[in-house]
DNA sequence: ACCTGAACACCGTTCAAGT
DNA sequence: ACCTGAACACCGTTCAAGT
């Protein structure tokens, strides 16, 4: 799993972590999360199932490697703007869109707080915080809040993508959801009936995600000067 | 799964969804997530594995039922204060603490956006929003941001609890994490080295969680009047 | 109608045996 | 050293057979 020198053009048929991870990503993207088994992976690589264990510790390790391969390119992509607000929004949206393209990352992000994938987001977000002059002694809290929010939404929408069958388009999916929620008790769920149901059909996941980011950023701005009680 | 009249004292030996879910929660709490199998559940209920399927559709259904059983009591617990800020904080902390006691809920919250568990949080939070006079046309966005953040953090810390072996206390767990992160490249991970590592050992998950909630609440307050461009 | 438990169709992972 | 693939120890779920 160490990068080492980029000997990409050696092109032997030998197995390698990189080749295995690439094949795994292909299966995950084209056939979905539950299609990735060591048997399927072995047959795609024209080898035995056991051979894979010489290069990858286990299935968790394999999934972590695949997640990191995708995420590292997202996080490294140059932000289009100098404004740190825009940079943070761009990073967040980059993660969101990567999730859209590779829904299986969601379950990974939700379950590997201390692994490298999450740290990459924390770093990318945290590093831009200086430009916002967030309260110095709260940079860790702020970066964590943003990271947790991103990872949380990511995991959610990935779960949606997984649970919505392929033959169900987004529109009818929302309709089915709305019907189910409409049956909820009016007394017990006033907010759902008054606010959520009327907006559900026309709401946009990506815009709503960004609205949450902006809310947190506004919170940082508000906390900026207003909060220096002791030191 | 419908509640019906509360015939709790009928005390027959017959299987029922409620009895099955109670037994499942017991296994989940005492032996962990991976210990819940239909075989283990059947033997605890002194029945055959197939019998369970007469009352519960499948394992997903079983886990959803267990999650809802826990969460509905948390969300219904009376908030100790009249201030809607405090109420929202109390609900969020209630979920956080429930996660601490029942870590397996985390994986459920992360993977069932449209199921009832998540809606309960959305409702509980959203219903308090009126008291904050958040911008009317953005109540759905605001409630979603809070809910996603809560569920995201929940899933995370549940994953931590799952991955940390029982013989590892929190302190040494954080030490191991710090050691691993200290090996990250200084150029590539400046924020981790400058901010995160020095604070990691003494940081408090619960306080950090609450800091995120407060950040979002501050964002709502900031957006309150400042944001009425068109209408 | 409800329950039983063997059977089915899978998994991830291991390991003797090959090259 | 690397690969092979049968074997192991499990799963969730089904279903004929019982009561």
Tab-separated table of C-alpha atoms (C1' of nucleotides) in Angstrom:
chain	number	residue	atom	x	y	z
A	1	UNK	CA	0.000	0.000	0.000
A	2	UNK	CA	3.076	2.252	0.032
A	3	UNK	CA	3.234	4.338	-3.130
A	4	UNK	CA	6.967	4.000	-3.781
A	5	UNK	CA	8.312	5.119	-7.140
A	6	UNK	CA	5.742	5.315	-9.885
A	7	UNK	CA	6.661	2.264	-11.928
A	8	UNK	CA	3.387	2.349	-13.750
A	9	UNK	CA	4.787	1.326	-17.105
A	10	UNK	CA	6.443	-1.862	-15.961
A	11	UNK	CA	3.360	-3.688	-17.127
A	12	UNK	CA	4.049	-7.165	-15.858
A	13	UNK	CA	1.116	-9.453	-15.282
A	14	UNK	CA	2.119	-9.788	-11.672
A	15	UNK	CA	-0.463	-8.911	-9.073
A	16	UNK	CA	0.046	-5.728	-7.096
A	17	UNK	CA	-1.983	-3.757	-4.575
A	18	UNK	CA	-2.555	-1.070	-7.216
A	19	UNK	CA	-3.868	-3.546	-9.800
A	20	UNK	CA	-6.076	-5.235	-7.231
A	21	UNK	CA	-7.516	-1.924	-6.034
A	22	UNK	CA	-8.159	-0.769	-9.585
A	23	UNK	CA	-10.052	-3.964	-10.336
A	24	UNK	CA	-12.011	-3.611	-7.101
A	25	UNK	CA	-13.040	-0.046	-7.970
A	26	UNK	CA	-14.215	-1.249	-11.371
A	27	UNK	CA	-16.431	-3.876	-9.800
A	28	UNK	CA	-17.731	-1.462	-7.167
A	29	UNK	CA	-18.588	1.210	-9.728
A	30	UNK	CA	-20.175	-1.029	-12.326
A	31	UNK	CA	-21.827	-3.752	-10.287
A	32	UNK	CA	-22.244	-2.271	-6.824
A	33	UNK	CA	-21.014	-2.893	-3.357
A	34	UNK	CA	-22.357	-6.356	-2.815
A	35	UNK	CA	-20.826	-7.598	-6.053
A	36	UNK	CA	-17.316	-7.174	-4.694
A	37	UNK	CA	-16.351	-10.606	-3.427
A	38	UNK	CA	-12.923	-12.162	-3.390
A	39	UNK	CA	-14.174	-14.783	-5.832
A	40	UNK	CA	-15.401	-12.177	-8.319
A	41	UNK	CA	-12.242	-10.148	-7.892
A	42	UNK	CA	-10.053	-13.202	-8.391
A	43	UNK	CA	-11.855	-14.200	-11.542
A	44	UNK	CA	-11.542	-10.694	-12.980
A	45	UNK	CA	-7.835	-10.805	-12.211
A	46	UNK	CA	-7.589	-14.328	-13.589
A	47	UNK	CA	-6.138	-15.732	-10.408
A	48	UNK	CA	-7.159	-17.626	-7.306
A	49	UNK	CA	-8.961	-16.026	-4.409
A	50	UNK	CA	-6.098	-16.719	-2.042
A	51	UNK	CA	-3.538	-14.869	-4.168
A	52	UNK	CA	-5.126	-11.551	-3.299
A	53	UNK	CA	-4.239	-12.018	0.348
A	54	UNK	CA	-0.562	-11.749	-0.549
A	55	UNK	CA	-1.074	-8.069	-1.390
A	56	UNK	CA	-4.027	-6.996	0.699
A	57	UNK	CA	-4.600	-7.853	4.336
A	58	UNK	CA	-8.359	-8.419	4.146
A	59	UNK	CA	-11.535	-6.963	2.740
A	60	UNK	CA	-11.485	-3.916	5.011
A	61	UNK	CA	-7.996	-3.118	3.850
A	62	UNK	CA	-9.103	-3.475	0.243
A	63	UNK	CA	-12.035	-1.101	0.693
A	64	UNK	CA	-9.880	1.421	2.524
A	65	UNK	CA	-7.385	1.341	-0.330
A	66	UNK	CA	-10.118	1.902	-2.903
A	67	UNK	CA	-11.570	4.795	-0.889
A	68	UNK	CA	-8.216	6.466	-0.510
A	69	UNK	CA	-7.467	6.119	-4.210
A	70	UNK	CA	-10.612	8.076	-5.087
A	71	UNK	CA	-10.496	10.558	-2.251
A	72	UNK	CA	-6.882	11.592	-2.630
A	73	UNK	CA	-7.516	12.848	-6.152
A	74	UNK	CA	-10.610	14.760	-5.009
A	75	UNK	CA	-8.886	16.465	-2.115
A	76	UNK	CA	-5.832	17.357	-4.143
A	77	UNK	CA	-7.755	18.962	-6.996
A	78	UNK	CA	-6.803	22.646	-7.085
A	79	UNK	CA	-9.469	24.919	-5.602
A	80	UNK	CA	-10.718	27.377	-8.196
A	81	UNK	CA	-10.643	30.412	-5.982
A	82	UNK	CA	-8.569	32.287	-3.483
A	83	UNK	CA	-11.370	32.927	-1.028
A	84	UNK	CA	-11.069	30.294	1.701
A	85	UNK	CA	-14.844	30.077	1.966
A	86	UNK	CA	-14.997	29.099	-1.678
A	87	UNK	CA	-12.148	26.660	-1.243
A	88	UNK	CA	-13.920	24.876	1.586
A	89	UNK	CA	-17.160	24.797	-0.378
A	90	UNK	CA	-15.282	23.394	-3.364
A	91	UNK	CA	-13.706	20.640	-1.295
A	92	UNK	CA	-17.018	19.723	0.248
A	93	UNK	CA	-18.725	19.630	-3.118
A	94	UNK	CA	-15.856	17.592	-4.512
A	95	UNK	CA	-16.455	14.961	-1.865
A	96	UNK	CA	-20.188	15.105	-2.470
A	97	UNK	CA	-19.782	14.572	-6.202
A	98	UNK	CA	-17.277	11.789	-5.707
A	99	UNK	CA	-19.899	10.094	-3.574
A	100	UNK	CA	-22.373	10.497	-6.350
A	101	UNK	CA	-20.030	8.776	-8.767
A	102	UNK	CA	-18.866	6.105	-6.305
A	103	UNK	CA	-21.665	5.564	-3.796
A	104	UNK	CA	-19.795	2.760	-2.049
A	105	UNK	CA	-17.381	5.315	-0.546
A	106	UNK	CA	-20.154	6.418	1.777
A	107	UNK	CA	-20.144	3.315	3.898
A	108	UNK	CA	-16.382	3.596	4.116
A	109	UNK	CA	-16.401	7.207	5.221
A	110	UNK	CA	-18.952	6.395	7.875
A	111	UNK	CA	-16.878	3.657	9.374
A	112	UNK	CA	-13.296	4.761	9.368
A	113	UNK	CA	-12.971	7.871	11.412
A	114	UNK	CA	-9.356	7.280	12.279
A	115	UNK	CA	-8.289	5.995	8.929
A	116	UNK	CA	-6.542	7.963	6.325
A	117	UNK	CA	-9.537	8.850	4.153
A	118	UNK	CA	-11.139	10.933	6.836
A	119	UNK	CA	-7.885	12.567	7.781
A	120	UNK	CA	-7.513	13.793	4.227
A	121	UNK	CA	-10.762	15.727	4.470
A	122	UNK	CA	-9.902	17.022	7.926
A	123	UNK	CA	-6.568	18.287	6.633
A	124	UNK	CA	-7.985	19.849	3.475
A	125	UNK	CA	-10.663	21.691	5.418
A	126	UNK	CA	-8.527	22.573	8.424
A	127	UNK	CA	-5.741	23.991	6.333
A	128	UNK	CA	-8.120	26.575	4.847
A	129	UNK	CA	-9.366	27.654	8.236
A	130	UNK	CA	-6.510	30.055	8.878
A	131	UNK	CA	-7.805	32.192	6.017
A	132	UNK	CA	-11.166	32.472	7.753
A	133	UNK	CA	-9.551	33.621	10.924
A	134	UNK	CA	-11.586	31.218	12.956
A	135	UNK	CA	-10.877	31.387	16.683
A	136	UNK	CA	-7.405	29.936	17.027
A	137	UNK	CA	-8.138	27.721	19.974
A	138	UNK	CA	-11.133	26.204	18.248
A	139	UNK	CA	-9.694	25.271	14.873
A	140	UNK	CA	-9.850	21.579	15.719
A	141	UNK	CA	-13.510	21.791	16.735
A	142	UNK	CA	-14.423	23.734	13.623
A	143	UNK	CA	-12.572	21.447	11.230
A	144	UNK	CA	-14.101	18.418	12.908
A	145	UNK	CA	-17.602	19.827	12.625
A	146	UNK	CA	-17.170	20.420	8.909
A	147	UNK	CA	-15.585	17.019	8.371
A	148	UNK	CA	-18.211	15.185	10.367
A	149	UNK	CA	-20.965	16.959	8.497
A	150	UNK	CA	-19.456	16.105	5.127
A	151	UNK	CA	-18.884	12.494	6.070
A	152	UNK	CA	-22.342	12.215	7.584
A	153	UNK	CA	-24.146	13.516	4.540
A	154	UNK	CA	-21.881	11.423	2.369
A	155	UNK	CA	-22.791	8.258	4.189
A	156	UNK	CA	-26.447	9.153	3.990
A	157	UNK	CA	-26.694	9.802	0.293
A	158	UNK	CA	-24.642	6.717	-0.368
A	159	UNK	CA	-27.174	4.722	1.603
A	160	UNK	CA	-29.918	6.272	-0.484
A	161	UNK	CA	-28.169	5.336	-3.703
A	162	UNK	CA	-27.746	1.823	-2.419
A	163	UNK	CA	-31.313	1.357	-1.280
A	164	UNK	CA	-32.948	2.899	-4.323
A	165	UNK	CA	-33.195	0.138	-6.915
A	166	UNK	CA	-31.711	0.905	-10.298
A	167	UNK	CA	-35.069	0.907	-12.022
A	168	UNK	CA	-36.352	3.634	-9.729
A	169	UNK	CA	-35.553	7.158	-10.825
A	170	UNK	CA	-35.127	9.908	-8.302
A	171	UNK	CA	-38.527	11.447	-8.925
A	172	UNK	CA	-40.580	8.362	-8.190
A	173	UNK	CA	-38.250	7.556	-5.309
A	174	UNK	CA	-39.154	10.859	-3.699
A	175	UNK	CA	-42.809	10.241	-4.427
A	176	UNK	CA	-42.754	6.901	-2.678
A	177	UNK	CA	-40.984	8.494	0.283
A	178	UNK	CA	-43.500	11.317	0.415
A	179	UNK	CA	-46.374	8.838	0.426
A	180	UNK	CA	-44.881	6.926	3.296
A	181	UNK	CA	-44.224	10.070	5.330
A	182	UNK	CA	-47.688	11.373	4.614
A	183	UNK	CA	-49.056	8.445	6.585
A	184	UNK	CA	-47.204	9.577	9.716
A	185	UNK	CA	-49.383	10.858	12.514
A	186	UNK	CA	-50.104	14.560	12.153
A	187	UNK	CA	-49.959	15.235	15.891
A	188	UNK	CA	-46.683	13.460	16.348
A	189	UNK	CA	-45.004	14.767	13.207
A	190	UNK	CA	-46.163	18.351	12.696
A	191	UNK	CA	-42.886	19.563	11.236
A	192	UNK	CA	-42.763	16.789	8.675
A	193	UNK	CA	-46.278	17.623	7.532
A	194	UNK	CA	-45.965	21.404	7.623
A	195	UNK	CA	-42.475	21.897	6.210
A	196	UNK	CA	-40.847	18.758	4.857
A	197	UNK	CA	-43.590	17.162	2.784
A	198	UNK	CA	-44.442	20.255	0.722
A	199	UNK	CA	-40.792	20.753	-0.180
A	200	UNK	CA	-39.674	17.171	-0.541
A	201	UNK	CA	-40.491	16.778	-4.218
A	202	UNK	CA	-38.591	19.826	-5.401
A	203	UNK	CA	-35.681	19.749	-2.975
A	204	UNK	CA	-32.167	19.287	-4.302
A	205	UNK	CA	-29.774	17.130	-2.263
A	206	UNK	CA	-26.698	18.911	-3.521
A	207	UNK	CA	-28.078	22.380	-2.777
A	208	UNK	CA	-29.247	21.269	0.644
A	209	UNK	CA	-25.814	19.857	1.369
A	210	UNK	CA	-24.219	23.154	0.421
A	211	UNK	CA	-26.725	25.051	2.573
A	212	UNK	CA	-25.472	23.078	5.565
A	213	UNK	CA	-21.869	23.945	4.778
A	214	UNK	CA	-22.820	27.611	4.499
A	215	UNK	CA	-24.617	27.441	7.826
A	216	UNK	CA	-21.486	26.165	9.538
A	217	UNK	CA	-19.346	28.749	7.770
A	218	UNK	CA	-21.745	31.464	8.923
A	219	UNK	CA	-21.409	30.088	12.433
A	220	UNK	CA	-17.638	30.400	12.211
A	221	UNK	CA	-17.926	33.983	11.024
A	222	UNK	CA	-20.287	34.758	13.875
A	223	UNK	CA	-17.981	33.152	16.460
A	224	UNK	CA	-14.977	34.982	15.059
A	225	UNK	CA	-14.668	38.128	17.122
A	226	UNK	CA	-17.611	37.593	19.407
A	227	UNK	CA	-15.981	34.917	21.454
A	228	UNK	CA	-12.921	35.819	23.412
A	229	UNK	CA	-14.061	35.616	27.034
A	230	UNK	CA	-11.010	34.126	28.764
A	231	UNK	CA	-7.409	33.638	27.857
B	1	UNK	CA	-44.435	-3.661	13.988
B	2	UNK	CA	-47.615	-1.665	14.580
B	3	UNK	CA	-47.893	-0.744	18.246
B	4	UNK	CA	-51.592	-1.463	18.699
B	5	UNK	CA	-53.001	-1.514	22.212
B	6	UNK	CA	-50.428	-2.019	24.914
B	7	UNK	CA	-51.091	-5.627	25.859
B	8	UNK	CA	-47.828	-5.860	27.715
B	9	UNK	CA	-49.102	-8.026	30.550
B	10	UNK	CA	-50.529	-10.800	28.458
B	11	UNK	CA	-47.306	-12.680	29.055
B	12	UNK	CA	-47.740	-15.615	26.766
B	13	UNK	CA	-44.690	-17.474	25.577
B	14	UNK	CA	-45.673	-16.768	22.013
B	15	UNK	CA	-43.192	-15.002	19.829
B	16	UNK	CA	-43.927	-11.400	18.932
B	17	UNK	CA	-42.056	-8.601	17.180
B	18	UNK	CA	-41.622	-6.844	20.526
B	19	UNK	CA	-40.133	-9.918	22.216
B	20	UNK	CA	-37.846	-10.565	19.274
B	21	UNK	CA	-36.650	-6.967	19.175
B	22	UNK	CA	-36.034	-6.938	22.927
B	23	UNK	CA	-33.924	-10.068	22.660
B	24	UNK	CA	-32.036	-8.609	19.720
B	25	UNK	CA	-31.233	-5.441	21.675
B	26	UNK	CA	-29.943	-7.554	24.526
B	27	UNK	CA	-27.569	-9.407	22.242
B	28	UNK	CA	-26.471	-6.209	20.510
B	29	UNK	CA	-25.747	-4.421	23.788
B	30	UNK	CA	-23.980	-7.244	25.571
B	31	UNK	CA	-22.189	-9.087	22.792
B	32	UNK	CA	-21.913	-6.582	19.975
B	33	UNK	CA	-23.137	-6.150	16.482
B	34	UNK	CA	-21.573	-9.178	14.880
B	35	UNK	CA	-22.991	-11.471	17.559
B	36	UNK	CA	-26.532	-10.869	16.363
B	37	UNK	CA	-27.288	-13.782	14.074
B	38	UNK	CA	-30.604	-15.470	13.516
B	39	UNK	CA	-29.160	-18.632	15.005
B	40	UNK	CA	-28.076	-16.865	18.211
B	41	UNK	CA	-31.367	-15.026	18.411
B	42	UNK	CA	-33.352	-18.218	17.898
B	43	UNK	CA	-31.449	-20.050	20.598
B	44	UNK	CA	-31.976	-17.191	23.045
B	45	UNK	CA	-35.675	-17.288	22.251
B	46	UNK	CA	-35.679	-21.085	22.449
B	47	UNK	CA	-37.072	-21.501	18.989
B	48	UNK	CA	-35.969	-22.249	15.444
B	49	UNK	CA	-34.306	-19.694	13.224
B	50	UNK	CA	-37.135	-19.796	10.724
B	51	UNK	CA	-39.786	-18.876	13.296
B	52	UNK	CA	-38.407	-15.355	13.526
B	53	UNK	CA	-39.319	-14.716	9.913
B	54	UNK	CA	-42.982	-14.972	10.816
B	55	UNK	CA	-42.703	-11.726	12.773
B	56	UNK	CA	-39.843	-9.853	11.169
B	57	UNK	CA	-39.265	-9.500	7.449
B	58	UNK	CA	-35.485	-9.853	7.492
B	59	UNK	CA	-32.375	-8.708	9.313
B	60	UNK	CA	-32.649	-5.123	8.106
B	61	UNK	CA	-36.167	-4.962	9.440
B	62	UNK	CA	-35.015	-6.353	12.752
B	63	UNK	CA	-32.247	-3.781	13.105
B	64	UNK	CA	-34.586	-0.962	12.131
B	65	UNK	CA	-37.036	-2.080	14.791
B	66	UNK	CA	-34.325	-2.177	17.439
B	67	UNK	CA	-33.091	1.280	16.459
B	68	UNK	CA	-36.558	2.764	16.573
B	69	UNK	CA	-37.232	1.228	19.965
B	70	UNK	CA	-34.219	3.019	21.449
B	71	UNK	CA	-34.530	6.261	19.543
B	72	UNK	CA	-38.197	6.880	20.179
B	73	UNK	CA	-37.608	7.022	23.925
B	74	UNK	CA	-34.675	9.401	23.479
B	75	UNK	CA	-36.544	11.800	21.243
B	76	UNK	CA	-39.612	11.822	23.435
B	77	UNK	CA	-37.759	12.573	26.662
B	78	UNK	CA	-38.932	15.971	27.889
B	79	UNK	CA	-36.432	18.752	27.226
B	80	UNK	CA	-35.343	20.370	30.483
B	81	UNK	CA	-35.627	23.949	29.305
B	82	UNK	CA	-37.852	26.356	27.486
B	83	UNK	CA	-35.129	27.910	25.382
B	84	UNK	CA	-35.302	26.232	21.962
B	85	UNK	CA	-31.514	26.346	21.678
B	86	UNK	CA	-31.259	24.288	24.837
B	87	UNK	CA	-33.939	21.938	23.629
B	88	UNK	CA	-32.107	21.253	20.399
B	89	UNK	CA	-28.844	20.783	22.268
B	90	UNK	CA	-30.591	18.381	24.656
B	91	UNK	CA	-32.015	16.312	21.819
B	92	UNK	CA	-28.658	16.159	20.096
B	93	UNK	CA	-26.908	15.127	23.285
B	94	UNK	CA	-29.621	12.564	23.936
B	95	UNK	CA	-28.890	10.933	20.612
B	96	UNK	CA	-25.165	11.126	21.265
B	97	UNK	CA	-25.494	9.438	24.635
B	98	UNK	CA	-27.815	6.779	23.267
B	99	UNK	CA	-25.113	6.007	20.747
B	100	UNK	CA	-22.636	5.680	23.535
B	101	UNK	CA	-24.833	3.151	25.273
B	102	UNK	CA	-25.859	1.326	22.088
B	103	UNK	CA	-23.050	1.782	19.565
B	104	UNK	CA	-24.737	-0.451	17.000
B	105	UNK	CA	-27.327	2.282	16.359
B	106	UNK	CA	-24.649	4.227	14.539
B	107	UNK	CA	-24.493	1.965	11.549
B	108	UNK	CA	-28.260	2.053	11.384
B	109	UNK	CA	-28.508	5.828	11.477
B	110	UNK	CA	-25.923	6.067	8.743
B	111	UNK	CA	-27.816	3.800	6.428
B	112	UNK	CA	-31.465	4.615	6.731
B	113	UNK	CA	-32.025	8.178	5.710
B	114	UNK	CA	-35.608	7.656	4.705
B	115	UNK	CA	-36.540	5.300	7.462
B	116	UNK	CA	-38.394	6.237	10.545
B	117	UNK	CA	-35.431	6.596	12.901
B	118	UNK	CA	-34.015	9.494	11.011
B	119	UNK	CA	-37.379	11.136	10.607
B	120	UNK	CA	-37.803	11.165	14.356
B	121	UNK	CA	-34.678	13.287	14.772
B	122	UNK	CA	-35.668	15.522	11.877
B	123	UNK	CA	-39.057	16.100	13.466
B	124	UNK	CA	-37.728	16.696	16.967
B	125	UNK	CA	-35.194	19.214	15.730
B	126	UNK	CA	-37.404	20.847	13.126
B	127	UNK	CA	-40.251	21.368	15.531
B	128	UNK	CA	-38.026	23.529	17.761
B	129	UNK	CA	-36.889	25.667	14.892
B	130	UNK	CA	-39.892	27.966	15.006
B	131	UNK	CA	-38.700	29.170	18.406
B	132	UNK	CA	-35.397	30.210	16.895
B	133	UNK	CA	-37.122	32.159	14.220
B	134	UNK	CA	-34.938	30.662	11.585
B	135	UNK	CA	-35.680	31.939	8.081
B	136	UNK	CA	-39.062	30.452	7.220
B	137	UNK	CA	-38.206	29.318	3.742
B	138	UNK	CA	-35.122	27.539	4.959
B	139	UNK	CA	-36.453	25.497	7.857
B	140	UNK	CA	-36.089	22.261	5.892
B	141	UNK	CA	-32.463	23.030	5.041
B	142	UNK	CA	-31.654	23.955	8.620
B	143	UNK	CA	-33.320	20.927	10.161
B	144	UNK	CA	-31.619	18.674	7.621
B	145	UNK	CA	-28.209	20.149	8.370
B	146	UNK	CA	-28.656	19.523	12.082
B	147	UNK	CA	-30.007	16.027	11.511
B	148	UNK	CA	-27.271	15.077	9.072
B	149	UNK	CA	-24.626	16.370	11.429
B	150	UNK	CA	-26.054	14.411	14.353
B	151	UNK	CA	-26.387	11.247	12.331
B	152	UNK	CA	-22.936	11.691	10.836
B	153	UNK	CA	-21.191	12.082	14.146
B	154	UNK	CA	-23.278	9.281	15.552
B	155	UNK	CA	-22.186	6.901	12.853
B	156	UNK	CA	-18.594	7.928	13.355
B	157	UNK	CA	-18.333	7.417	17.049
B	158	UNK	CA	-20.182	4.156	16.731
B	159	UNK	CA	-17.552	3.048	14.260
B	160	UNK	CA	-14.879	4.029	16.739
B	161	UNK	CA	-16.510	2.045	19.475
B	162	UNK	CA	-16.746	-0.923	17.165
B	163	UNK	CA	-13.175	-0.783	15.948
B	164	UNK	CA	-11.592	-0.186	19.348
B	165	UNK	CA	-11.164	-3.590	20.958
B	166	UNK	CA	-12.669	-4.001	24.367
B	167	UNK	CA	-9.300	-4.356	26.053
B	168	UNK	CA	-8.197	-0.951	24.758
B	169	UNK	CA	-9.223	1.986	26.902
B	170	UNK	CA	-9.839	5.339	25.345
B	171	UNK	CA	-6.551	6.829	26.434
B	172	UNK	CA	-4.316	4.273	24.814
B	173	UNK	CA	-6.611	4.245	21.800
B	174	UNK	CA	-5.962	7.948	21.295
B	175	UNK	CA	-2.249	7.378	21.845
B	176	UNK	CA	-2.114	4.744	19.131
B	177	UNK	CA	-4.023	7.057	16.810
B	178	UNK	CA	-1.693	9.947	17.576
B	179	UNK	CA	1.331	7.798	16.823
B	180	UNK	CA	-0.057	6.773	13.485
B	181	UNK	CA	-0.955	10.335	12.520
B	182	UNK	CA	2.434	11.597	13.648
B	183	UNK	CA	3.962	9.523	10.875
B	184	UNK	CA	2.019	11.467	8.230
B	185	UNK	CA	4.092	13.685	5.994
B	186	UNK	CA	4.581	17.127	7.524
B	187	UNK	CA	4.332	18.947	4.181
B	188	UNK	CA	1.178	17.164	3.155
B	189	UNK	CA	-0.555	17.306	6.529
B	190	UNK	CA	0.385	20.623	8.144
B	191	UNK	CA	-2.963	21.100	9.868
B	192	UNK	CA	-2.859	17.666	11.440
B	193	UNK	CA	0.604	18.322	12.811
B	194	UNK	CA	0.029	21.912	13.900
B	195	UNK	CA	-3.467	21.713	15.385
B	196	UNK	CA	-4.864	18.212	15.666
B	197	UNK	CA	-1.990	16.243	17.164
B	198	UNK	CA	-1.335	18.582	20.103
B	199	UNK	CA	-5.011	18.527	21.068
B	200	UNK	CA	-5.896	14.944	20.277
B	201	UNK	CA	-4.998	13.483	23.642
B	202	UNK	CA	-7.082	15.888	25.693
B	203	UNK	CA	-10.002	16.374	23.341
B	204	UNK	CA	-13.467	15.307	24.418
B	205	UNK	CA	-15.731	13.739	21.792
B	206	UNK	CA	-18.913	14.844	23.499
B	207	UNK	CA	-17.770	18.452	23.909
B	208	UNK	CA	-16.574	18.536	20.327
B	209	UNK	CA	-19.911	17.200	19.159
B	210	UNK	CA	-21.705	19.938	21.061
B	211	UNK	CA	-19.342	22.562	19.643
B	212	UNK	CA	-20.501	21.542	16.172
B	213	UNK	CA	-24.146	21.892	17.153
B	214	UNK	CA	-23.433	25.339	18.563
B	215	UNK	CA	-21.654	26.331	15.381
B	216	UNK	CA	-24.727	25.450	13.319
B	217	UNK	CA	-27.005	27.224	15.785
B	218	UNK	CA	-24.789	30.300	15.569
B	219	UNK	CA	-25.069	30.068	11.793
B	220	UNK	CA	-28.857	30.053	12.073
B	221	UNK	CA	-28.797	33.095	14.312
B	222	UNK	CA	-26.507	34.872	11.865
B	223	UNK	CA	-28.719	34.006	8.901
B	224	UNK	CA	-31.831	35.114	10.765
B	225	UNK	CA	-32.345	38.710	9.765
B	226	UNK	CA	-29.416	39.074	7.434
B	227	UNK	CA	-30.907	37.034	4.682
B	228	UNK	CA	-34.050	38.306	3.022
B	229	UNK	CA	-32.914	39.303	-0.457
B	230	UNK	CA	-35.916	38.361	-2.580
B	231	UNK	CA	-39.537	37.573	-1.931
C	1	DA	C1'	-51.376	-20.126	12.061
C	2	DC	C1'	-47.283	-20.858	13.986
C	3	DC	C1'	-43.176	-23.258	14.639
C	4	DT	C1'	-39.119	-26.453	13.567
C	5	DG	C1'	-34.596	-27.260	11.848
C	6	DA	C1'	-32.326	-29.216	7.956
C	7	DA	C1'	-30.914	-27.523	3.585
C	8	DC	C1'	-29.479	-24.051	0.205
C	9	DA	C1'	-26.657	-20.688	-1.667
C	10	DC	C1'	-23.720	-18.025	-0.516
C	11	DC	C1'	-19.649	-15.438	2.158
C	12	DG	C1'	-14.348	-14.197	3.943
C	13	DT	C1'	-10.386	-16.493	4.971
C	14	DT	C1'	-6.928	-20.259	5.392
C	15	DC	C1'	-3.644	-23.500	3.916
C	16	DA	C1'	-1.531	-27.554	1.802
C	17	DA	C1'	0.212	-28.112	-2.489
C	18	DG	C1'	2.230	-26.580	-6.560
C	19	DT	C1'	5.617	-23.455	-9.574
D	1	DA	C1'	8.132	-15.728	-3.289
D	2	DC	C1'	4.081	-16.068	-5.383
D	3	DC	C1'	0.103	-18.379	-6.811
D	4	DT	C1'	-3.742	-22.006	-6.845
D	5	DG	C1'	-8.188	-23.581	-5.482
D	6	DA	C1'	-10.285	-26.821	-2.427
D	7	DA	C1'	-11.730	-26.682	2.230
D	8	DC	C1'	-13.353	-24.536	6.540
D	9	DA	C1'	-16.358	-22.135	9.344
D	10	DC	C1'	-19.476	-19.436	9.057
D	11	DC	C1'	-23.739	-16.395	7.284
D	12	DG	C1'	-29.128	-14.989	5.927
D	13	DT	C1'	-32.968	-17.089	4.162
D	14	DT	C1'	-36.174	-20.744	2.550
D	15	DC	C1'	-39.233	-24.502	2.906
D	16	DA	C1'	-41.063	-29.139	3.616
D	17	DA	C1'	-42.731	-31.111	7.501
D	18	DG	C1'	-44.782	-31.068	11.820
D	19	DT	C1'	-48.323	-29.223	15.689
